[in-house]
PDB file of C-alpha atoms in Angstrom:
ATOM      1  CA  MET J   1       3.317   0.492 -11.779  1.00  0.00           C
ATOM      2  CA  CYS J   2       4.446   2.111  -8.488  1.00  0.00           C
ATOM      3  CA  ARG J   3       6.581   1.708  -5.360  1.00  0.00           C
ATOM      4  CA  TRP J   4       5.473   2.328  -1.776  1.00  0.00           C
ATOM      5  CA  LEU J   5       6.342   1.929   1.885  1.00  0.00           C
ATOM      6  CA  ALA J   6       4.370   1.812   5.119  1.00  0.00           C
ATOM      7  CA  TYR J   7       5.908   2.431   8.554  1.00  0.00           C
ATOM      8  CA  THR J   8       4.513   1.638  12.007  1.00  0.00           C
ATOM      9  CA  GLY J   9       6.204   1.754  15.405  1.00  0.00           C
ATOM     10  CA  THR J  10       8.316   4.228  17.325  1.00  0.00           C
ATOM     11  CA  SER J  11       7.714   7.822  16.260  1.00  0.00           C
ATOM     12  CA  VAL J  12      10.515   8.890  13.878  1.00  0.00           C
ATOM     13  CA  LEU J  13      11.270  11.700  11.459  1.00  0.00           C
ATOM     14  CA  LEU J  14       9.890  10.805   8.062  1.00  0.00           C
ATOM     15  CA  ASP J  15      13.188  11.576   6.321  1.00  0.00           C
ATOM     16  CA  SER J  16      14.959   8.843   8.324  1.00  0.00           C
ATOM     17  CA  VAL J  17      12.939   6.336   6.285  1.00  0.00           C
ATOM     18  CA  LEU J  18      12.252   8.222   3.056  1.00  0.00           C
ATOM     19  CA  TYR J  19      15.769   9.569   2.339  1.00  0.00           C
ATOM     20  CA  ARG J  20      18.486   7.998   4.475  1.00  0.00           C
ATOM     21  CA  PRO J  21      18.455   4.273   3.563  1.00  0.00           C
ATOM     22  CA  ALA J  22      20.817   3.195   0.781  1.00  0.00           C
ATOM     23  CA  HIS J  23      17.937   2.218  -1.523  1.00  0.00           C
ATOM     24  CA  SER J  24      15.368   4.630  -0.123  1.00  0.00           C
ATOM     25  CA  LEU J  25      11.963   5.224  -1.655  1.00  0.00           C
ATOM     26  CA  ILE J  26      13.328   8.481  -3.089  1.00  0.00           C
ATOM     27  CA  ASP J  27      16.129   6.502  -4.749  1.00  0.00           C
ATOM     28  CA  GLN J  28      13.527   4.060  -6.067  1.00  0.00           C
ATOM     29  CA  SER J  29      11.664   6.922  -7.746  1.00  0.00           C
ATOM     30  CA  LEU J  30      14.605   6.997 -10.186  1.00  0.00           C
ATOM     31  CA  HIS J  31      16.174   3.553  -9.815  1.00  0.00           C
ATOM     32  CA  ALA J  32      13.574   0.926  -8.897  1.00  0.00           C
ATOM     33  CA  ARG J  33      15.022  -2.582  -9.158  1.00  0.00           C
ATOM     34  CA  MET J  34      11.971  -4.819  -8.840  1.00  0.00           C
ATOM     35  CA  GLY J  35       9.177  -2.802 -10.410  1.00  0.00           C
ATOM     36  CA  VAL J  36       7.777  -2.941 -13.917  1.00  0.00           C
ATOM     37  CA  GLU J  37       9.236   0.535 -14.498  1.00  0.00           C
ATOM     38  CA  THR J  38      12.650   1.742 -13.350  1.00  0.00           C
ATOM     39  CA  THR J  39      11.399   5.328 -13.005  1.00  0.00           C
ATOM     40  CA  ASN J  40       8.368   6.299 -10.917  1.00  0.00           C
ATOM     41  CA  GLY J  41       7.948  10.002 -11.616  1.00  0.00           C
ATOM     42  CA  ASP J  42       4.204  10.486 -12.147  1.00  0.00           C
ATOM     43  CA  GLY J  43       3.563  11.966  -8.724  1.00  0.00           C
ATOM     44  CA  PHE J  44       4.007  11.038  -5.079  1.00  0.00           C
ATOM     45  CA  GLY J  45       2.206  11.272  -1.779  1.00  0.00           C
ATOM     46  CA  ILE J  46       2.721  10.911   1.955  1.00  0.00           C
ATOM     47  CA  GLY J  47       0.145  10.380   4.675  1.00  0.00           C
ATOM     48  CA  TRP J  48       0.810  10.410   8.410  1.00  0.00           C
ATOM     49  CA  TYR J  49      -0.880  10.336  11.805  1.00  0.00           C
ATOM     50  CA  SER J  50      -0.219  12.854  14.582  1.00  0.00           C
ATOM     51  CA  PRO J  51      -1.058  12.483  18.299  1.00  0.00           C
ATOM     52  CA  GLY J  52      -4.510  13.747  19.215  1.00  0.00           C
ATOM     53  CA  MET J  53      -5.713  14.012  15.615  1.00  0.00           C
ATOM     54  CA  GLY J  54      -8.654  11.882  14.508  1.00  0.00           C
ATOM     55  CA  THR J  55      -7.697  11.799  10.850  1.00  0.00           C
ATOM     56  CA  PRO J  56      -4.349  11.552   9.034  1.00  0.00           C
ATOM     57  CA  ALA J  57      -2.689  14.349   7.094  1.00  0.00           C
ATOM     58  CA  VAL J  58      -2.051  13.829   3.385  1.00  0.00           C
ATOM     59  CA  VAL J  59       0.271  15.682   0.981  1.00  0.00           C
ATOM     60  CA  ARG J  60       0.223  14.733  -2.708  1.00  0.00           C
ATOM     61  CA  GLU J  61       1.967  16.227  -5.735  1.00  0.00           C
ATOM     62  CA  THR J  62       2.034  15.431  -9.450  1.00  0.00           C
ATOM     63  CA  GLY J  63       5.776  15.895  -9.989  1.00  0.00           C
ATOM     64  CA  PRO J  64       8.544  13.403  -9.213  1.00  0.00           C
ATOM     65  CA  ALA J  65       9.651  12.831  -5.634  1.00  0.00           C
ATOM     66  CA  TRP J  66      13.395  12.933  -6.322  1.00  0.00           C
ATOM     67  CA  ASN J  67      13.622  16.713  -6.722  1.00  0.00           C
ATOM     68  CA  ASN J  68      10.727  18.012  -4.631  1.00  0.00           C
ATOM     69  CA  ARG J  69      12.015  20.538  -2.090  1.00  0.00           C
ATOM     70  CA  ASN J  70       8.731  20.623  -0.180  1.00  0.00           C
ATOM     71  CA  LEU J  71       8.847  16.863   0.428  1.00  0.00           C
ATOM     72  CA  ARG J  72      12.397  17.083   1.748  1.00  0.00           C
ATOM     73  CA  GLU J  73      11.463  20.022   3.992  1.00  0.00           C
ATOM     74  CA  ILE J  74       8.338  18.386   5.389  1.00  0.00           C
ATOM     75  CA  SER J  75       9.933  14.998   5.973  1.00  0.00           C
ATOM     76  CA  ALA J  76      12.815  16.552   7.959  1.00  0.00           C
ATOM     77  CA  HIS J  77      10.395  18.160  10.444  1.00  0.00           C
ATOM     78  CA  ILE J  78       7.523  15.695  10.904  1.00  0.00           C
ATOM     79  CA  ARG J  79       7.584  12.784  13.313  1.00  0.00           C
ATOM     80  CA  SER J  80       5.003  10.028  13.181  1.00  0.00           C
ATOM     81  CA  HIS J  81       4.403   6.530  14.517  1.00  0.00           C
ATOM     82  CA  MET J  82       2.458   5.547  11.372  1.00  0.00           C
ATOM     83  CA  PHE J  83       2.969   6.857   7.862  1.00  0.00           C
ATOM     84  CA  PHE J  84       2.584   5.900   4.223  1.00  0.00           C
ATOM     85  CA  ALA J  85       4.642   7.046   1.230  1.00  0.00           C
ATOM     86  CA  HIS J  86       3.988   6.278  -2.423  1.00  0.00           C
ATOM     87  CA  ILE J  87       5.708   7.075  -5.729  1.00  0.00           C
ATOM     88  CA  ARG J  88       3.594   6.694  -8.838  1.00  0.00           C
ATOM     89  CA  ALA J  89       4.050   5.341 -12.325  1.00  0.00           C
ATOM     90  CA  SER J  90       0.691   5.823 -14.017  1.00  0.00           C
ATOM     91  CA  THR J  91      -0.936   2.857 -15.776  1.00  0.00           C
ATOM     92  CA  GLY J  92      -3.034   5.181 -17.918  1.00  0.00           C
ATOM     93  CA  SER J  93      -5.074   7.415 -15.625  1.00  0.00           C
ATOM     94  CA  ALA J  94      -4.389  11.143 -15.603  1.00  0.00           C
ATOM     95  CA  ILE J  95      -1.437  12.649 -13.752  1.00  0.00           C
ATOM     96  CA  GLN J  96      -3.252  14.841 -11.237  1.00  0.00           C
ATOM     97  CA  GLN J  97      -3.207  15.329  -7.461  1.00  0.00           C
ATOM     98  CA  THR J  98      -6.459  13.448  -6.910  1.00  0.00           C
ATOM     99  CA  ASN J  99      -4.955  10.372  -8.582  1.00  0.00           C
ATOM    100  CA  CYS J 100      -1.866  10.283  -6.359  1.00  0.00           C
ATOM    101  CA  HIS J 101      -1.699   7.939  -3.381  1.00  0.00           C
ATOM    102  CA  PRO J 102      -2.283   7.502  -0.504  1.00  0.00           C
ATOM    103  CA  PHE J 103      -6.055   7.906  -0.538  1.00  0.00           C
ATOM    104  CA  ARG J 104      -7.836   8.990   2.624  1.00  0.00           C
ATOM    105  CA  HIS J 105     -11.325   8.495   3.967  1.00  0.00           C
ATOM    106  CA  GLY J 106     -12.045   9.364   7.583  1.00  0.00           C
ATOM    107  CA  ARG J 107      -9.329   7.746   9.676  1.00  0.00           C
ATOM    108  CA  TRP J 108      -8.285   5.349   6.885  1.00  0.00           C
ATOM    109  CA  LEU J 109      -5.314   5.532   4.491  1.00  0.00           C
ATOM    110  CA  TRP J 110      -4.977   3.270   1.435  1.00  0.00           C
ATOM    111  CA  MET J 111      -2.302   2.822  -1.230  1.00  0.00           C
ATOM    112  CA  HIS J 112      -1.865   0.335  -4.047  1.00  0.00           C
ATOM    113  CA  ASN J 113       0.608  -0.948  -6.600  1.00  0.00           C
ATOM    114  CA  GLY J 114      -0.892  -2.829  -9.529  1.00  0.00           C
ATOM    115  CA  ALA J 115      -3.958  -2.492 -11.713  1.00  0.00           C
ATOM    116  CA  ILE J 116      -7.425  -3.709 -12.558  1.00  0.00           C
ATOM    117  CA  ALA J 117      -7.074  -5.046 -16.091  1.00  0.00           C
ATOM    118  CA  ASP J 118      -9.371  -3.341 -18.631  1.00  0.00           C
ATOM    119  CA  PHE J 119     -10.519  -0.943 -15.924  1.00  0.00           C
ATOM    120  CA  HIS J 120     -12.085   1.354 -18.523  1.00  0.00           C
ATOM    121  CA  ARG J 121     -14.516  -1.468 -19.395  1.00  0.00           C
ATOM    122  CA  LEU J 122     -15.259  -2.473 -15.801  1.00  0.00           C
ATOM    123  CA  ARG J 123     -15.333   0.918 -14.124  1.00  0.00           C
ATOM    124  CA  ARG J 124     -19.061   1.662 -14.389  1.00  0.00           C
ATOM    125  CA  ASP J 125     -20.147  -1.735 -13.063  1.00  0.00           C
ATOM    126  CA  LEU J 126     -17.580  -1.582 -10.254  1.00  0.00           C
ATOM    127  CA  CYS J 127     -18.721   1.872  -9.183  1.00  0.00           C
ATOM    128  CA  LEU J 128     -22.391   0.857  -9.110  1.00  0.00           C
ATOM    129  CA  VAL J 129     -21.620  -1.394  -6.144  1.00  0.00           C
ATOM    130  CA  ILE J 130     -20.067   1.390  -4.031  1.00  0.00           C
ATOM    131  CA  ASP J 131     -22.285   2.584  -1.183  1.00  0.00           C
ATOM    132  CA  PRO J 132     -24.102   5.747  -2.394  1.00  0.00           C
ATOM    133  CA  SER J 133     -23.162   7.500   0.868  1.00  0.00           C
ATOM    134  CA  LEU J 134     -19.490   7.007  -0.035  1.00  0.00           C
ATOM    135  CA  PHE J 135     -19.553   7.542  -3.783  1.00  0.00           C
ATOM    136  CA  ALA J 136     -19.523  11.351  -3.681  1.00  0.00           C
ATOM    137  CA  ASP J 137     -16.184  11.246  -1.809  1.00  0.00           C
ATOM    138  CA  ILE J 138     -14.322   9.688  -4.759  1.00  0.00           C
ATOM    139  CA  GLU J 139     -12.132  12.483  -6.139  1.00  0.00           C
ATOM    140  CA  GLY J 140      -9.976  10.889  -8.839  1.00  0.00           C
ATOM    141  CA  SER J 141     -10.202   8.494 -11.774  1.00  0.00           C
ATOM    142  CA  THR J 142      -7.958   5.592 -10.737  1.00  0.00           C
ATOM    143  CA  ASP J 143      -8.744   1.926 -10.267  1.00  0.00           C
ATOM    144  CA  SER J 144      -6.851   2.137  -6.942  1.00  0.00           C
ATOM    145  CA  GLU J 145      -9.332   4.606  -5.440  1.00  0.00           C
ATOM    146  CA  VAL J 146     -12.297   2.533  -6.647  1.00  0.00           C
ATOM    147  CA  MET J 147     -10.752  -0.508  -4.949  1.00  0.00           C
ATOM    148  CA  PHE J 148     -10.495   1.506  -1.720  1.00  0.00           C
ATOM    149  CA  PHE J 149     -14.130   2.574  -1.819  1.00  0.00           C
ATOM    150  CA  LEU J 150     -15.251  -0.959  -2.629  1.00  0.00           C
ATOM    151  CA  ALA J 151     -13.355  -2.153   0.463  1.00  0.00           C
ATOM    152  CA  LEU J 152     -15.047   0.583   2.531  1.00  0.00           C
ATOM    153  CA  THR J 153     -18.409  -0.550   1.149  1.00  0.00           C
ATOM    154  CA  PHE J 154     -17.639  -4.166   2.046  1.00  0.00           C
ATOM    155  CA  GLY J 155     -16.911  -3.358   5.694  1.00  0.00           C
ATOM    156  CA  LEU J 156     -13.352  -2.086   6.029  1.00  0.00           C
ATOM    157  CA  ASP J 157     -14.286  -0.462   9.357  1.00  0.00           C
ATOM    158  CA  GLN J 158     -15.374  -3.787  10.815  1.00  0.00           C
ATOM    159  CA  ASP J 159     -12.977  -6.356   9.313  1.00  0.00           C
ATOM    160  CA  PRO J 160     -10.192  -5.169   6.964  1.00  0.00           C
ATOM    161  CA  LEU J 161      -9.068  -8.645   5.878  1.00  0.00           C
ATOM    162  CA  THR J 162     -12.558  -9.755   4.876  1.00  0.00           C
ATOM    163  CA  ALA J 163     -13.409  -6.410   3.265  1.00  0.00           C
ATOM    164  CA  VAL J 164     -10.346  -6.503   0.996  1.00  0.00           C
ATOM    165  CA  ALA J 165     -11.010 -10.181   0.174  1.00  0.00           C
ATOM    166  CA  ARG J 166     -14.569  -9.282  -0.849  1.00  0.00           C
ATOM    167  CA  MET J 167     -13.279  -6.355  -2.912  1.00  0.00           C
ATOM    168  CA  ALA J 168     -10.816  -8.622  -4.727  1.00  0.00           C
ATOM    169  CA  GLY J 169     -13.487 -11.264  -5.247  1.00  0.00           C
ATOM    170  CA  HIS J 170     -15.886  -8.738  -6.715  1.00  0.00           C
ATOM    171  CA  VAL J 171     -13.249  -7.393  -9.132  1.00  0.00           C
ATOM    172  CA  GLU J 172     -12.361 -10.912 -10.273  1.00  0.00           C
ATOM    173  CA  THR J 173     -15.974 -12.053 -10.659  1.00  0.00           C
ATOM    174  CA  LEU J 174     -16.966  -8.974 -12.640  1.00  0.00           C
ATOM    175  CA  GLY J 175     -13.785  -9.047 -14.708  1.00  0.00           C
ATOM    176  CA  ARG J 176     -14.236 -12.662 -15.771  1.00  0.00           C
ATOM    177  CA  ARG J 177     -17.882 -11.966 -16.584  1.00  0.00           C
ATOM    178  CA  HIS J 178     -16.534  -9.408 -19.065  1.00  0.00           C
ATOM    179  CA  GLY J 179     -13.986 -11.839 -20.501  1.00  0.00           C
ATOM    180  CA  VAL J 180     -10.920 -10.514 -18.647  1.00  0.00           C
ATOM    181  CA  GLU J 181      -8.684 -13.507 -17.929  1.00  0.00           C
ATOM    182  CA  HIS J 182      -6.577 -11.973 -15.140  1.00  0.00           C
ATOM    183  CA  PRO J 183      -8.550  -9.043 -13.734  1.00  0.00           C
ATOM    184  CA  LEU J 184      -6.522  -8.060 -10.676  1.00  0.00           C
ATOM    185  CA  GLN J 185      -2.923  -7.255  -9.758  1.00  0.00           C
ATOM    186  CA  MET J 186      -2.299  -5.721  -6.350  1.00  0.00           C
ATOM    187  CA  THR J 187      -0.073  -5.051  -3.429  1.00  0.00           C
ATOM    188  CA  VAL J 188      -2.065  -2.943  -0.970  1.00  0.00           C
ATOM    189  CA  ALA J 189      -1.436  -1.276   2.375  1.00  0.00           C
ATOM    190  CA  VAL J 190      -4.280   0.039   4.520  1.00  0.00           C
ATOM    191  CA  THR J 191      -4.338   1.505   8.023  1.00  0.00           C
ATOM    192  CA  ASP J 192      -6.660   3.224  10.476  1.00  0.00           C
ATOM    193  CA  GLY J 193      -3.703   4.687  12.387  1.00  0.00           C
ATOM    194  CA  LYS J 194      -3.560   1.701  14.726  1.00  0.00           C
ATOM    195  CA  GLY J 195      -3.347  -1.506  12.698  1.00  0.00           C
ATOM    196  CA  LEU J 196      -1.386  -1.903   9.454  1.00  0.00           C
ATOM    197  CA  TRP J 197      -2.680  -4.501   7.004  1.00  0.00           C
ATOM    198  CA  ALA J 198      -0.823  -5.519   3.837  1.00  0.00           C
ATOM    199  CA  PHE J 199      -1.878  -7.668   0.873  1.00  0.00           C
ATOM    200  CA  ARG J 200      -0.049  -9.330  -2.003  1.00  0.00           C
ATOM    201  CA  TYR J 201      -2.227 -10.948  -4.659  1.00  0.00           C
ATOM    202  CA  SER J 202      -2.846 -11.268  -8.393  1.00  0.00           C
ATOM    203  CA  SER J 203      -5.330 -13.266 -10.428  1.00  0.00           C
ATOM    204  CA  GLU J 204      -2.514 -14.947 -12.353  1.00  0.00           C
ATOM    205  CA  ARG J 205      -0.491 -15.721  -9.182  1.00  0.00           C
ATOM    206  CA  ARG J 206       2.430 -13.577 -10.361  1.00  0.00           C
ATOM    207  CA  SER J 207       2.151 -10.689  -7.943  1.00  0.00           C
ATOM    208  CA  ARG J 208       4.371  -7.627  -7.623  1.00  0.00           C
ATOM    209  CA  SER J 209       7.100  -7.755  -4.978  1.00  0.00           C
ATOM    210  CA  LEU J 210       6.327  -7.024  -1.313  1.00  0.00           C
ATOM    211  CA  TYR J 211       8.492  -7.301   1.828  1.00  0.00           C
ATOM    212  CA  TYR J 212       8.249  -6.642   5.547  1.00  0.00           C
ATOM    213  CA  SER J 213      11.097  -5.949   7.942  1.00  0.00           C
ATOM    214  CA  ALA J 214      12.337  -8.496  10.458  1.00  0.00           C
ATOM    215  CA  GLU J 215      11.592  -8.098  14.166  1.00  0.00           C
ATOM    216  CA  VAL J 216      13.707  -5.423  15.813  1.00  0.00           C
ATOM    217  CA  ASP J 217      15.278  -7.809  18.340  1.00  0.00           C
ATOM    218  CA  THR J 218      16.293 -10.104  15.469  1.00  0.00           C
ATOM    219  CA  LEU J 219      17.934  -7.185  13.688  1.00  0.00           C
ATOM    220  CA  ARG J 220      19.796  -6.227  16.876  1.00  0.00           C
ATOM    221  CA  GLU J 221      21.230  -9.735  17.111  1.00  0.00           C
ATOM    222  CA  LEU J 222      22.251  -9.784  13.451  1.00  0.00           C
ATOM    223  CA  HIS J 223      23.603  -6.211  13.359  1.00  0.00           C
ATOM    224  CA  PRO J 224      24.706  -5.084  16.848  1.00  0.00           C
ATOM    225  CA  ASP J 225      26.669  -2.201  15.281  1.00  0.00           C
ATOM    226  CA  LEU J 226      23.522  -0.405  14.091  1.00  0.00           C
ATOM    227  CA  ASN J 227      22.963   2.070  16.921  1.00  0.00           C
ATOM    228  CA  PHE J 228      19.695   3.476  15.577  1.00  0.00           C
ATOM    229  CA  LEU J 229      17.975   0.148  16.328  1.00  0.00           C
ATOM    230  CA  GLU J 230      18.317   0.786  20.067  1.00  0.00           C
ATOM    231  CA  GLY J 231      15.659   3.468  20.012  1.00  0.00           C
ATOM    232  CA  LEU J 232      13.002   1.427  18.227  1.00  0.00           C
ATOM    233  CA  SER J 233      10.178  -0.495  19.888  1.00  0.00           C
ATOM    234  CA  LEU J 234       9.828  -4.225  19.270  1.00  0.00           C
ATOM    235  CA  ALA J 235       6.600  -3.529  17.339  1.00  0.00           C
ATOM    236  CA  THR J 236       8.339  -1.304  14.760  1.00  0.00           C
ATOM    237  CA  ARG J 237       7.941  -2.599  11.199  1.00  0.00           C
ATOM    238  CA  LEU J 238       8.262  -1.496   7.606  1.00  0.00           C
ATOM    239  CA  VAL J 239       6.333  -2.913   4.665  1.00  0.00           C
ATOM    240  CA  VAL J 240       7.912  -2.043   1.310  1.00  0.00           C
ATOM    241  CA  SER J 241       7.607  -2.769  -2.383  1.00  0.00           C
ATOM    242  CA  GLU J 242      11.313  -3.530  -2.401  1.00  0.00           C
ATOM    243  CA  PRO J 243      13.978  -3.626   0.341  1.00  0.00           C
ATOM    244  CA  LEU J 244      15.518  -0.326   1.397  1.00  0.00           C
ATOM    245  CA  SER J 245      18.898  -1.902   2.143  1.00  0.00           C
ATOM    246  CA  GLY J 246      20.919  -5.030   1.549  1.00  0.00           C
ATOM    247  CA  LEU J 247      21.329  -5.909   5.252  1.00  0.00           C
ATOM    248  CA  PRO J 248      21.333  -9.721   5.571  1.00  0.00           C
ATOM    249  CA  GLY J 249      18.280 -11.001   7.401  1.00  0.00           C
ATOM    250  CA  ALA J 250      16.567  -7.626   7.442  1.00  0.00           C
ATOM    251  CA  TRP J 251      13.702  -8.396   5.061  1.00  0.00           C
ATOM    252  CA  ASN J 252      11.075 -11.109   4.676  1.00  0.00           C
ATOM    253  CA  GLU J 253       9.128 -11.560   1.463  1.00  0.00           C
ATOM    254  CA  PHE J 254       5.362 -11.760   1.648  1.00  0.00           C
ATOM    255  CA  PRO J 255       4.447 -15.107   0.059  1.00  0.00           C
ATOM    256  CA  GLU J 256       2.406 -15.194  -3.115  1.00  0.00           C
ATOM    257  CA  SER J 257      -1.328 -14.688  -2.360  1.00  0.00           C
ATOM    258  CA  SER J 258      -0.877 -13.585   1.241  1.00  0.00           C
ATOM    259  CA  CYS J 259      -2.001 -10.906   3.661  1.00  0.00           C
ATOM    260  CA  GLY J 260      -1.104  -9.866   7.156  1.00  0.00           C
ATOM    261  CA  LEU J 261      -1.374  -7.587  10.140  1.00  0.00           C
ATOM    262  CA  VAL J 262       2.051  -6.084  10.761  1.00  0.00           C
ATOM    263  CA  GLY J 263       3.610  -4.390  13.773  1.00  0.00           C
ATOM    264  CA  ALA J 264       0.776  -4.825  16.256  1.00  0.00           C
ATOM    265  CA  GLY J 265       2.661  -7.123  18.637  1.00  0.00           C
ATOM    266  CA  ASP J 266       0.472 -10.016  17.542  1.00  0.00           C
ATOM    267  CA  ASP J 267       1.251  -9.661  13.844  1.00  0.00           C
ATOM    268  CA  PHE J 268       0.750 -12.519  11.394  1.00  0.00           C
ATOM    269  CA  VAL J 269       0.920 -13.399   7.698  1.00  0.00           C
ATOM    270  CA  LYS J 270      -1.554 -15.841   6.191  1.00  0.00           C
ATOM    271  CA  GLU J 271      -2.988 -16.958   2.852  1.00  0.00           C
ATOM    272  CA  PHE J 272      -5.169 -14.468   0.984  1.00  0.00           C
ATOM    273  CA  VAL J 273      -8.168 -15.795  -0.933  1.00  0.00           C
ATOM    274  CA  PRO J 274     -10.748 -13.532  -2.635  1.00  0.00           C
ATOM    275  CA  LEU J 275     -14.351 -13.911  -1.471  1.00  0.00           C
ATOM    276  CA  THR J 276     -17.732 -13.297  -3.047  1.00  0.00           C
ATOM    277  CA  ALA J 277     -20.120 -10.788  -1.467  1.00  0.00           C
ATOM    278  CA  ASP J 278     -21.682 -13.731   0.393  1.00  0.00           C
ATOM    279  CA  GLY J 279     -18.333 -14.772   1.843  1.00  0.00           C
ATOM    280  CA  GLU J 280     -17.792 -17.719  -0.496  1.00  0.00           C
ATOM    281  CA  LEU J 281     -14.477 -18.463  -2.234  1.00  0.00           C
ATOM    282  CA  THR J 282     -14.368 -17.157  -5.802  1.00  0.00           C
ATOM    283  CA  HIS J 283     -12.379 -20.236  -6.845  1.00  0.00           C
ATOM    284  CA  PRO J 284     -11.009 -23.349  -5.122  1.00  0.00           C
ATOM    285  CA  VAL J 285      -7.908 -22.896  -2.968  1.00  0.00           C
ATOM    286  CA  ARG J 286      -4.885 -24.265  -4.823  1.00  0.00           C
TER     287      ARG J 286
END
């Protein structure tokens, strides 16, 4: 599968998050501890927001992140209050730039770890539901990008939580119609440059790992010797596939089948349940 991180809060240099932590995302590209694969070398991508710009910038490459000089150069010179980074381990789709995350549409960024089971069988029917005005903007061949455009079709602009729930419900309903027992595995991050929403869910209730950082004031109490915390706003958060450090109390695990808005000052985590297109539950809450 893949590993990813999402940052929101005080504007920082990207390399302070991507390279400097003990178990940074760059380290995870070679030595992931909680992923299906130890090595995630099938491409990488970063996406970030800059002041005064209506859309985010995206840089994606097909090689591994651990030895990319351009990534190190860029990340040492770019500051951002909101950015995504993703390292890829392909589940079968081609290794090409258009298949690397994060994906962008307008002001939105999207990245995913997981898979739609038997995607090659479901792809046509899934794509037929995508709004025709959006379909031409799909560039790659991954299930992750199709999930993104389904969420856009289901109203991501208006209500991200409901749109992703409807996307997940549609994938599950269609998958089971085709005899796929566990159609969906996902941890997802999505942002419009203001809010950061994260999701952890799988049809078999055995989802990939996902964590979010503790509140900054809590970290200051636990680790008063960490001077870099003094410059961070109380709304600063990280969401990660696996913790970047072993600091006690620094990380909270997203519960199984959960979603949340993170770093907005009124952040929350709650249960995630897929919905049908009509807003009904796809199965009873357990």
